[in-house]
GROMACS .gro file of C-alpha atoms in nm:
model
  319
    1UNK     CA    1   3.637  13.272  12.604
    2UNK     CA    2   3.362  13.489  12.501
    3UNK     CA    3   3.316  13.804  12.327
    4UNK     CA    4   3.060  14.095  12.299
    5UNK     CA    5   2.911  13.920  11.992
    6UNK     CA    6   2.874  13.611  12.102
    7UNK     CA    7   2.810  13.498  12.458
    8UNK     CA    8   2.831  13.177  12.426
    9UNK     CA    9   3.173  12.986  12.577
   10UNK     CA   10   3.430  12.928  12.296
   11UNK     CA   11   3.758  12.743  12.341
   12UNK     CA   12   4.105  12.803  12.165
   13UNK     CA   13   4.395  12.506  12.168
   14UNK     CA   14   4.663  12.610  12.278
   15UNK     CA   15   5.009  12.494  12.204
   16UNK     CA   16   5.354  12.442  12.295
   17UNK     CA   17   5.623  12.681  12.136
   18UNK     CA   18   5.921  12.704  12.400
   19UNK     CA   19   6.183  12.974  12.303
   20UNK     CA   20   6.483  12.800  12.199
   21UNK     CA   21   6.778  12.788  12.371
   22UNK     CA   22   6.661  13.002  12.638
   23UNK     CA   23   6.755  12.996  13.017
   24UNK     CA   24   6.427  13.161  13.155
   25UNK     CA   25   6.150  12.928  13.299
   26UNK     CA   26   5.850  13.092  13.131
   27UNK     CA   27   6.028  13.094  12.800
   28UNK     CA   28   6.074  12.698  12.821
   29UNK     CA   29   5.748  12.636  12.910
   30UNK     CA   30   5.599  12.895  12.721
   31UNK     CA   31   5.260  12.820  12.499
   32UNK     CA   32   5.031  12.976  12.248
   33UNK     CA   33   4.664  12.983  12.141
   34UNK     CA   34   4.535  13.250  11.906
   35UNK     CA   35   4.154  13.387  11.965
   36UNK     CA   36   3.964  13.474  11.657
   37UNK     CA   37   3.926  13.885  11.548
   38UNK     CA   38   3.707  14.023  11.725
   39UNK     CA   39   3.647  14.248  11.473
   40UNK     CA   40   3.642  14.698  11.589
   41UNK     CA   41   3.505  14.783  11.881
   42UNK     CA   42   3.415  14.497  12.044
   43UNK     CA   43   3.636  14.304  12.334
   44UNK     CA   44   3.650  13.968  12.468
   45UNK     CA   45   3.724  13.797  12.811
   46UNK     CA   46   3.890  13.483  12.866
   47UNK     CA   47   4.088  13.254  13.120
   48UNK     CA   48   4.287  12.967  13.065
   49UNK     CA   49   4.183  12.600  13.173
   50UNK     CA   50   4.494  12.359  13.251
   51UNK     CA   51   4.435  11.974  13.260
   52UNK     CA   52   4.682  11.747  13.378
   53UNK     CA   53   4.764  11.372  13.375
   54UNK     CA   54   4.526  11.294  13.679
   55UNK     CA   55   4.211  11.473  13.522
   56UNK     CA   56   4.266  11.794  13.751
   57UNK     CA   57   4.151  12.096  13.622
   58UNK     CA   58   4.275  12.466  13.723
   59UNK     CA   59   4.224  12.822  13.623
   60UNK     CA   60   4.413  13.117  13.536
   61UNK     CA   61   4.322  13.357  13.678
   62UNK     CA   62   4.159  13.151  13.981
   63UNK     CA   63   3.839  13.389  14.006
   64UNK     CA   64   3.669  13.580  13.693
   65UNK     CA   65   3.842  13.659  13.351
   66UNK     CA   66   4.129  13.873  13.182
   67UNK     CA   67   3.924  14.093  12.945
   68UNK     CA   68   4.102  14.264  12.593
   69UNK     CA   69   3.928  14.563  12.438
   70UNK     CA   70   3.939  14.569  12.040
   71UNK     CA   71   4.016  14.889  11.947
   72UNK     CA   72   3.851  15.126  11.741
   73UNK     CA   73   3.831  15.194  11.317
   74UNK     CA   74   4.135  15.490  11.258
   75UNK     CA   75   3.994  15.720  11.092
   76UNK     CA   76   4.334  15.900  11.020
   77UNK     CA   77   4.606  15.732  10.929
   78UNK     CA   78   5.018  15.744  10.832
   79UNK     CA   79   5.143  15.432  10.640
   80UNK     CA   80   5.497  15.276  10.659
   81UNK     CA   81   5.546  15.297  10.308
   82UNK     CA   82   5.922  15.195  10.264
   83UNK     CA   83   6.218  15.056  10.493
   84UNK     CA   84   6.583  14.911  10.422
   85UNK     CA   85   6.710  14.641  10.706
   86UNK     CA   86   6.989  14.597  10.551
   87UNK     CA   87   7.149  14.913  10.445
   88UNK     CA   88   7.479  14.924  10.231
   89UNK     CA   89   7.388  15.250   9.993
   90UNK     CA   90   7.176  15.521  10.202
   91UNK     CA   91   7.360  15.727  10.442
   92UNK     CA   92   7.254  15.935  10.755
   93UNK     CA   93   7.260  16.267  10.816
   94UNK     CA   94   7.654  16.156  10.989
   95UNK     CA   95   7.738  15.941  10.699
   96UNK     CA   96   7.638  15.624  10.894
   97UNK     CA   97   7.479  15.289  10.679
   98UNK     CA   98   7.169  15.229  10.920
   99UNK     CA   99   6.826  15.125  10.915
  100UNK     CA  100   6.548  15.296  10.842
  101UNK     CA  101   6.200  15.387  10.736
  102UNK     CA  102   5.970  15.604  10.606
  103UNK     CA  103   5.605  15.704  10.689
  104UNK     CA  104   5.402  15.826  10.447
  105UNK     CA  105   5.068  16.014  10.435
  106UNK     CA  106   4.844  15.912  10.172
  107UNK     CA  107   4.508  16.118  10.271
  108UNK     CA  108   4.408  16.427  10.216
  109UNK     CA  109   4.473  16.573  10.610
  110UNK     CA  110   4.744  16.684  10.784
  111UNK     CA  111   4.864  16.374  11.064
  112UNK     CA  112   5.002  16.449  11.385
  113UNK     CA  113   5.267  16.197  11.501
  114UNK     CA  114   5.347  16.390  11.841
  115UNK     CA  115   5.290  16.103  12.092
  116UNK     CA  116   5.247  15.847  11.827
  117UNK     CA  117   5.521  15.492  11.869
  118UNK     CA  118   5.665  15.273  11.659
  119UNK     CA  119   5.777  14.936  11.752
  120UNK     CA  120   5.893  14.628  11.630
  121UNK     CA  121   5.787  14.410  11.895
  122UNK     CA  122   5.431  14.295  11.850
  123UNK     CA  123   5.387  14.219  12.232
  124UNK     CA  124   5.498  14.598  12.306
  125UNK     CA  125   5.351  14.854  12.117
  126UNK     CA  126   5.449  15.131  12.297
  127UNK     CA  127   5.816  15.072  12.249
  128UNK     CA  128   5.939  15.397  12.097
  129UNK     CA  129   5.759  15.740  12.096
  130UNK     CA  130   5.782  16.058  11.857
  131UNK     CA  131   5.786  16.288  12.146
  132UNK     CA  132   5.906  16.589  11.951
  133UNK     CA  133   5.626  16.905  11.983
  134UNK     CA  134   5.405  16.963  11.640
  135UNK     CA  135   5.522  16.729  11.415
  136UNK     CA  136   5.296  16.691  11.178
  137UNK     CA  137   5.315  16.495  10.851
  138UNK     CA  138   5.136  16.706  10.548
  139UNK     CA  139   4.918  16.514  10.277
  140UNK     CA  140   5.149  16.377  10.050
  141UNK     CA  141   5.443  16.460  10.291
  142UNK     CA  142   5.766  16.137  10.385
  143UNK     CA  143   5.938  16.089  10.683
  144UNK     CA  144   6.257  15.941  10.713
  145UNK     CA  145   6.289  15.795  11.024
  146UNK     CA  146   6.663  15.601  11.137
  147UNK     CA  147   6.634  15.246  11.306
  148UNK     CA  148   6.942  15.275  11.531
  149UNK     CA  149   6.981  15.288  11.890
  150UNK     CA  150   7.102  15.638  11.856
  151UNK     CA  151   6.913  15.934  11.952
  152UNK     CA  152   7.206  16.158  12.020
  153UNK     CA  153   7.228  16.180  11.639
  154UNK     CA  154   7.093  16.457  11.401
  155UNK     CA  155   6.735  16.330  11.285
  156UNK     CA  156   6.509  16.112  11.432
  157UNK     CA  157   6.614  15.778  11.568
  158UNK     CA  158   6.392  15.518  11.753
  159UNK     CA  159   6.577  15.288  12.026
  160UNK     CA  160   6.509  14.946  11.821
  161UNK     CA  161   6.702  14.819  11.461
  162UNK     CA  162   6.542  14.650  11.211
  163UNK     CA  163   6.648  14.263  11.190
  164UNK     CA  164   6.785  14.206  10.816
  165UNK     CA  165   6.639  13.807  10.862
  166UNK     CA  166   6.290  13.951  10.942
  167UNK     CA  167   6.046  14.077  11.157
  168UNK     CA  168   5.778  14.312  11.248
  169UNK     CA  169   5.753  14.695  11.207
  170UNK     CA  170   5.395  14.893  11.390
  171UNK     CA  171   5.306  15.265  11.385
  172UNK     CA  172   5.071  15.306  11.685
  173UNK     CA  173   4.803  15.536  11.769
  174UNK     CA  174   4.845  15.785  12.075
  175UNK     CA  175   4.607  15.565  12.241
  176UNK     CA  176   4.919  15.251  12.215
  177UNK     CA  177   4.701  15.038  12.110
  178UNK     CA  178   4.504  15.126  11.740
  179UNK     CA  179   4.765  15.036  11.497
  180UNK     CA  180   4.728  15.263  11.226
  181UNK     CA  181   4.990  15.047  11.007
  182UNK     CA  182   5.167  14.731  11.020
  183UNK     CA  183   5.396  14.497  10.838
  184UNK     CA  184   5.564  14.128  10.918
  185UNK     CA  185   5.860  14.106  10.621
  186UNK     CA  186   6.090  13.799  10.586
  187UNK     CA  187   6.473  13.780  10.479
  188UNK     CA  188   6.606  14.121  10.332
  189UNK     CA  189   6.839  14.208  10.030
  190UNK     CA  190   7.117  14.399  10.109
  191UNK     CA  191   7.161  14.701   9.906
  192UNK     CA  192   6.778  14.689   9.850
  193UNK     CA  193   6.443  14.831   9.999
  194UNK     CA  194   6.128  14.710  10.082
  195UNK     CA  195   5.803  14.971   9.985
  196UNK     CA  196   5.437  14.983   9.897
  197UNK     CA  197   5.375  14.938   9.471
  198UNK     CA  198   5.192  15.159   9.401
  199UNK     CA  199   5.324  15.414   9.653
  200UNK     CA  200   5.158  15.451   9.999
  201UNK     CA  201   4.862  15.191   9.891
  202UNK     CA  202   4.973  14.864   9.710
  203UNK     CA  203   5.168  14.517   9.765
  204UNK     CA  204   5.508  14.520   9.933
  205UNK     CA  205   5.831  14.434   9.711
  206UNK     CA  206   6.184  14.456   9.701
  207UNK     CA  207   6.285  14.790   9.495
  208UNK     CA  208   6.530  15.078   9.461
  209UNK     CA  209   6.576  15.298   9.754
  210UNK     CA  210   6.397  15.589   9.755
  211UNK     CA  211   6.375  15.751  10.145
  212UNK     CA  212   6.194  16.059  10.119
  213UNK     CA  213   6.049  16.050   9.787
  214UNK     CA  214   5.773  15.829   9.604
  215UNK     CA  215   5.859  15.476   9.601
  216UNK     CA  216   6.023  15.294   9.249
  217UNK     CA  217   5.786  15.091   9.061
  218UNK     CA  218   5.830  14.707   9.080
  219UNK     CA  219   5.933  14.717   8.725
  220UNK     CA  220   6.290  14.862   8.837
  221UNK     CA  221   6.326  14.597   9.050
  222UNK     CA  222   6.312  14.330   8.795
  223UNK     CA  223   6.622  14.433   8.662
  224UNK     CA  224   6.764  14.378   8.990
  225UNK     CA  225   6.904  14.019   8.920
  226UNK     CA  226   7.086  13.886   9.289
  227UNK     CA  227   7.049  13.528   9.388
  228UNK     CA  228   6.926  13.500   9.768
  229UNK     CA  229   7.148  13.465  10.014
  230UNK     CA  230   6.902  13.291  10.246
  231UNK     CA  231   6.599  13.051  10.243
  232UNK     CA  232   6.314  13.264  10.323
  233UNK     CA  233   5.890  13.331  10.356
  234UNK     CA  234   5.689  13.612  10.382
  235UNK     CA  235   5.347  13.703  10.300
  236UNK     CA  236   5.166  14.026  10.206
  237UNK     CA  237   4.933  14.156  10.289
  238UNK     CA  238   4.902  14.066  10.662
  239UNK     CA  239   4.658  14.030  10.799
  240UNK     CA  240   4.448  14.014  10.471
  241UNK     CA  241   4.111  13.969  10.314
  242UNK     CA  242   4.003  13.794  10.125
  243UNK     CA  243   4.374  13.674  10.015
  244UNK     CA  244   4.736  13.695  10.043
  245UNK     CA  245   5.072  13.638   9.793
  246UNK     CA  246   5.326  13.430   9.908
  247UNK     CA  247   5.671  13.477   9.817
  248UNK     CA  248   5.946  13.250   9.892
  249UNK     CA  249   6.334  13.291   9.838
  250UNK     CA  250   6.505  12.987   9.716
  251UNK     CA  251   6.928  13.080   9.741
  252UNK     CA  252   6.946  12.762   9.564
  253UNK     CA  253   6.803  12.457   9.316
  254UNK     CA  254   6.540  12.280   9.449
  255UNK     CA  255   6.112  12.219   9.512
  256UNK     CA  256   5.913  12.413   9.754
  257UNK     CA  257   5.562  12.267   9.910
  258UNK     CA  258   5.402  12.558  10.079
  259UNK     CA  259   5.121  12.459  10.309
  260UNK     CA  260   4.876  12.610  10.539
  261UNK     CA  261   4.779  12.521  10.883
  262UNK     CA  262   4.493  12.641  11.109
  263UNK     CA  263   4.517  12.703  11.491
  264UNK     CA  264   4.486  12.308  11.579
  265UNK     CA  265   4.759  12.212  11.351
  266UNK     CA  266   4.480  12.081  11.059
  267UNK     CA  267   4.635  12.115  10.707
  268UNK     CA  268   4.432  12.360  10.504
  269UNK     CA  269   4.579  12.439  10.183
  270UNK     CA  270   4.902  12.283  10.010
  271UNK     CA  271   5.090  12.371   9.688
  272UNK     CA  272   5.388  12.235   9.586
  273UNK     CA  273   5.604  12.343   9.276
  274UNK     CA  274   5.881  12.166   9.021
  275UNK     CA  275   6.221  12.222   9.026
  276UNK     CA  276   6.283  12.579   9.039
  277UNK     CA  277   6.604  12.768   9.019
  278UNK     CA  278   6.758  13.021   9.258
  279UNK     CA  279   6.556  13.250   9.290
  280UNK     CA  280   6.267  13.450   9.452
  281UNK     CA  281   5.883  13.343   9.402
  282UNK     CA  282   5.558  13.416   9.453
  283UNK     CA  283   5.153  13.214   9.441
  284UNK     CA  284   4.852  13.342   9.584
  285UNK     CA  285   4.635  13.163   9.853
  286UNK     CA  286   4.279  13.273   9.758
  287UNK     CA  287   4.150  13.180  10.136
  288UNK     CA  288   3.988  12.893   9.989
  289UNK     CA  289   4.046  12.541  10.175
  290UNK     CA  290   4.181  12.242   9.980
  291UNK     CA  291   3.792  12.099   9.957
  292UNK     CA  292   3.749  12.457   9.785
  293UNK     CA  293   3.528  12.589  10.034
  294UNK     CA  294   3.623  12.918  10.204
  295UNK     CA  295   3.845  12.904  10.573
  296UNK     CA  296   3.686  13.111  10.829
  297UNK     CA  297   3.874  13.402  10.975
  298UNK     CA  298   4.108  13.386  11.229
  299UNK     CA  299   4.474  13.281  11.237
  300UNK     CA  300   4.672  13.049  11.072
  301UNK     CA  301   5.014  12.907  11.023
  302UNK     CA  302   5.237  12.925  10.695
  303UNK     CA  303   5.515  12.733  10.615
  304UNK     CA  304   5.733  12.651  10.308
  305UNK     CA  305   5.972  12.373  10.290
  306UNK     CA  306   6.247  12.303  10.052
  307UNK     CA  307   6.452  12.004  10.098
  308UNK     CA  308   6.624  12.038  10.439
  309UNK     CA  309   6.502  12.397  10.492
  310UNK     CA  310   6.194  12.549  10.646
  311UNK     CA  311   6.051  12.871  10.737
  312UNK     CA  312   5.715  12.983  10.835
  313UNK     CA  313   5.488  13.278  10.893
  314UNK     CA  314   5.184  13.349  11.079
  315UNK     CA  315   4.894  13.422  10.886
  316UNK     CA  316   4.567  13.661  11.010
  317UNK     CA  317   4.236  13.630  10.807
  318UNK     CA  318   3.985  13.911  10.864
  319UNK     CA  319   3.660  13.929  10.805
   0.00000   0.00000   0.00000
């Protein structure tokens, strides 16, 4: 591949990572490879080179190159500032127990969302869109927004849930493709939400419900004392610069090694702990390589082991 600053051909591994348990072709023999941040503005074209057994080379596509356009610096901008995947204690406007979240507007501007999506597939940004006429989110102004399936409801309801074991929630730019805000979360608590502390600008952490109103401070949630139900990894913030706290739910006894991989599968960092008890946990990777020299942007692989279990997270570094 190259890019509009730097002309010169680069290559990306790429790797296998077949959907499990899947019946579709292009899911079994699906693979990855991850192209460095291009950083705004500026675009790249590439095509993929295929070797086989026999030394016989093709191309995808056959002639020229598939080009991607970075998009450009938002210069307004909603956050997601709160969301509950696994709802047991707010109610809808019907008296239902679903997900949801809430935008937030942290500047000083008014933000239109008319024509604005959310999604929580990273591959489809464009999956749901606020197509109701002048709504506009004041400075300092919430949305509550339900995660349901069910727009026939009072309120507003995208067509996608939020998965209580993790995933990915996007606001997206008019344009569908300038995120103005994005998180990847891990394992959920029920009863619990996950928000910004501070409100609408710091770290994400488990804490008291509050939909429509300034987020709880993380010192509420330490009172909060519930064992996890599941073995889990997330990291925040994501993508990051210049580093990023990991936090890892143990629902039982036991070590955890958490190491960090780079694009071709070459450990990077390590850390490894004592026994620890139930619980949840957090360290910070600095960015900094196990030689203590800084890792160069781009994207990289997280995963945290504890006896039999495993989970893992990808990992952007920007510039």
């Amino acid at each position: 591949f190259t890019t509009s600053t730097n002309a010169s051909t680069q290559t990306a591994a790429m790797r296998a990572a077949p959907v499990p348990n899947t019946q579709r072709v292009e899911e079994a023999d699906r693979w990855t490879g991850a192209i460095p941040p291009l950083g705004t503005g500026a675009s790249c074209r590439y095509r993929i080179t295929v070797r086989d057994s026999l030394d016989r080379v093709q191309f995808y596509p056959r002639q020229g190159y598939i080009s991607i356009p970075a998009s450009q610096a938002v210069v307004r901008s909603a956050v997601i500032n709160e969301f509950m995947a696994d709802n047991s204690t707010i109610a809808d406007p019907v008296g239902q127990y679903d997900d949801w979240l809430e935008l937030f507007n942290p500047t000083s501007e008014a933000v239109v969302l008319t024509n604005t999506y959310l999604t929580d597939n990273p591959a489809v940004l464009t999956k749901w869109k606020f197509t109701q006429p002048n709504l506009v989110l004041a400075p300092g102004a919430y949305l509550t927004v339900w995660c349901d399936e069910d727009a026939s409801q009072a309120g507003i309801h995208t067509n996608f849930k939020l998965g209580a074991g993790g995933e990915f929630i996007a606001l997206t730019m008019e344009d569908g493709m300038t995120v103005m805000d994005s998180v990847t979360f891990g394992a959920q608590t029920k009863g619990s939400s996950f928000g910004r502390s501070p409100n609408g600008a710091g770290t994400w952490t488990r804490m008291t419900p509050t939909p429509g109103a300034a987020n709880a401070t993380a010192t509420g949630v330490t009172a909060v004392s519930v064992a996890p139900e599941h073995f889990s990894v997330e990291a925040f913030p994501n993508p990051f610069n210049p580093s990023t706290t990991i936090r890892y739910s143990l629902p039982e006894r036991g070590a955890a090694t958490a190491t960090i991989f780079d694009v071709l599968g070459r450990e990077v960092w390590s850390s490894r702990s004592g026994m620890q008890e139930s619980g949840s946990y957090t360290l910070l990777w600095n960015g900094m390589n196990s030689s203590g020299t800084r890792a160069g942007s781009g994207v990289y692989l997280l995963r945290v082991t504890s006896g039999n279990r495993s989970a893992s997270v990808r990992l952007m570094m920007l510039k």
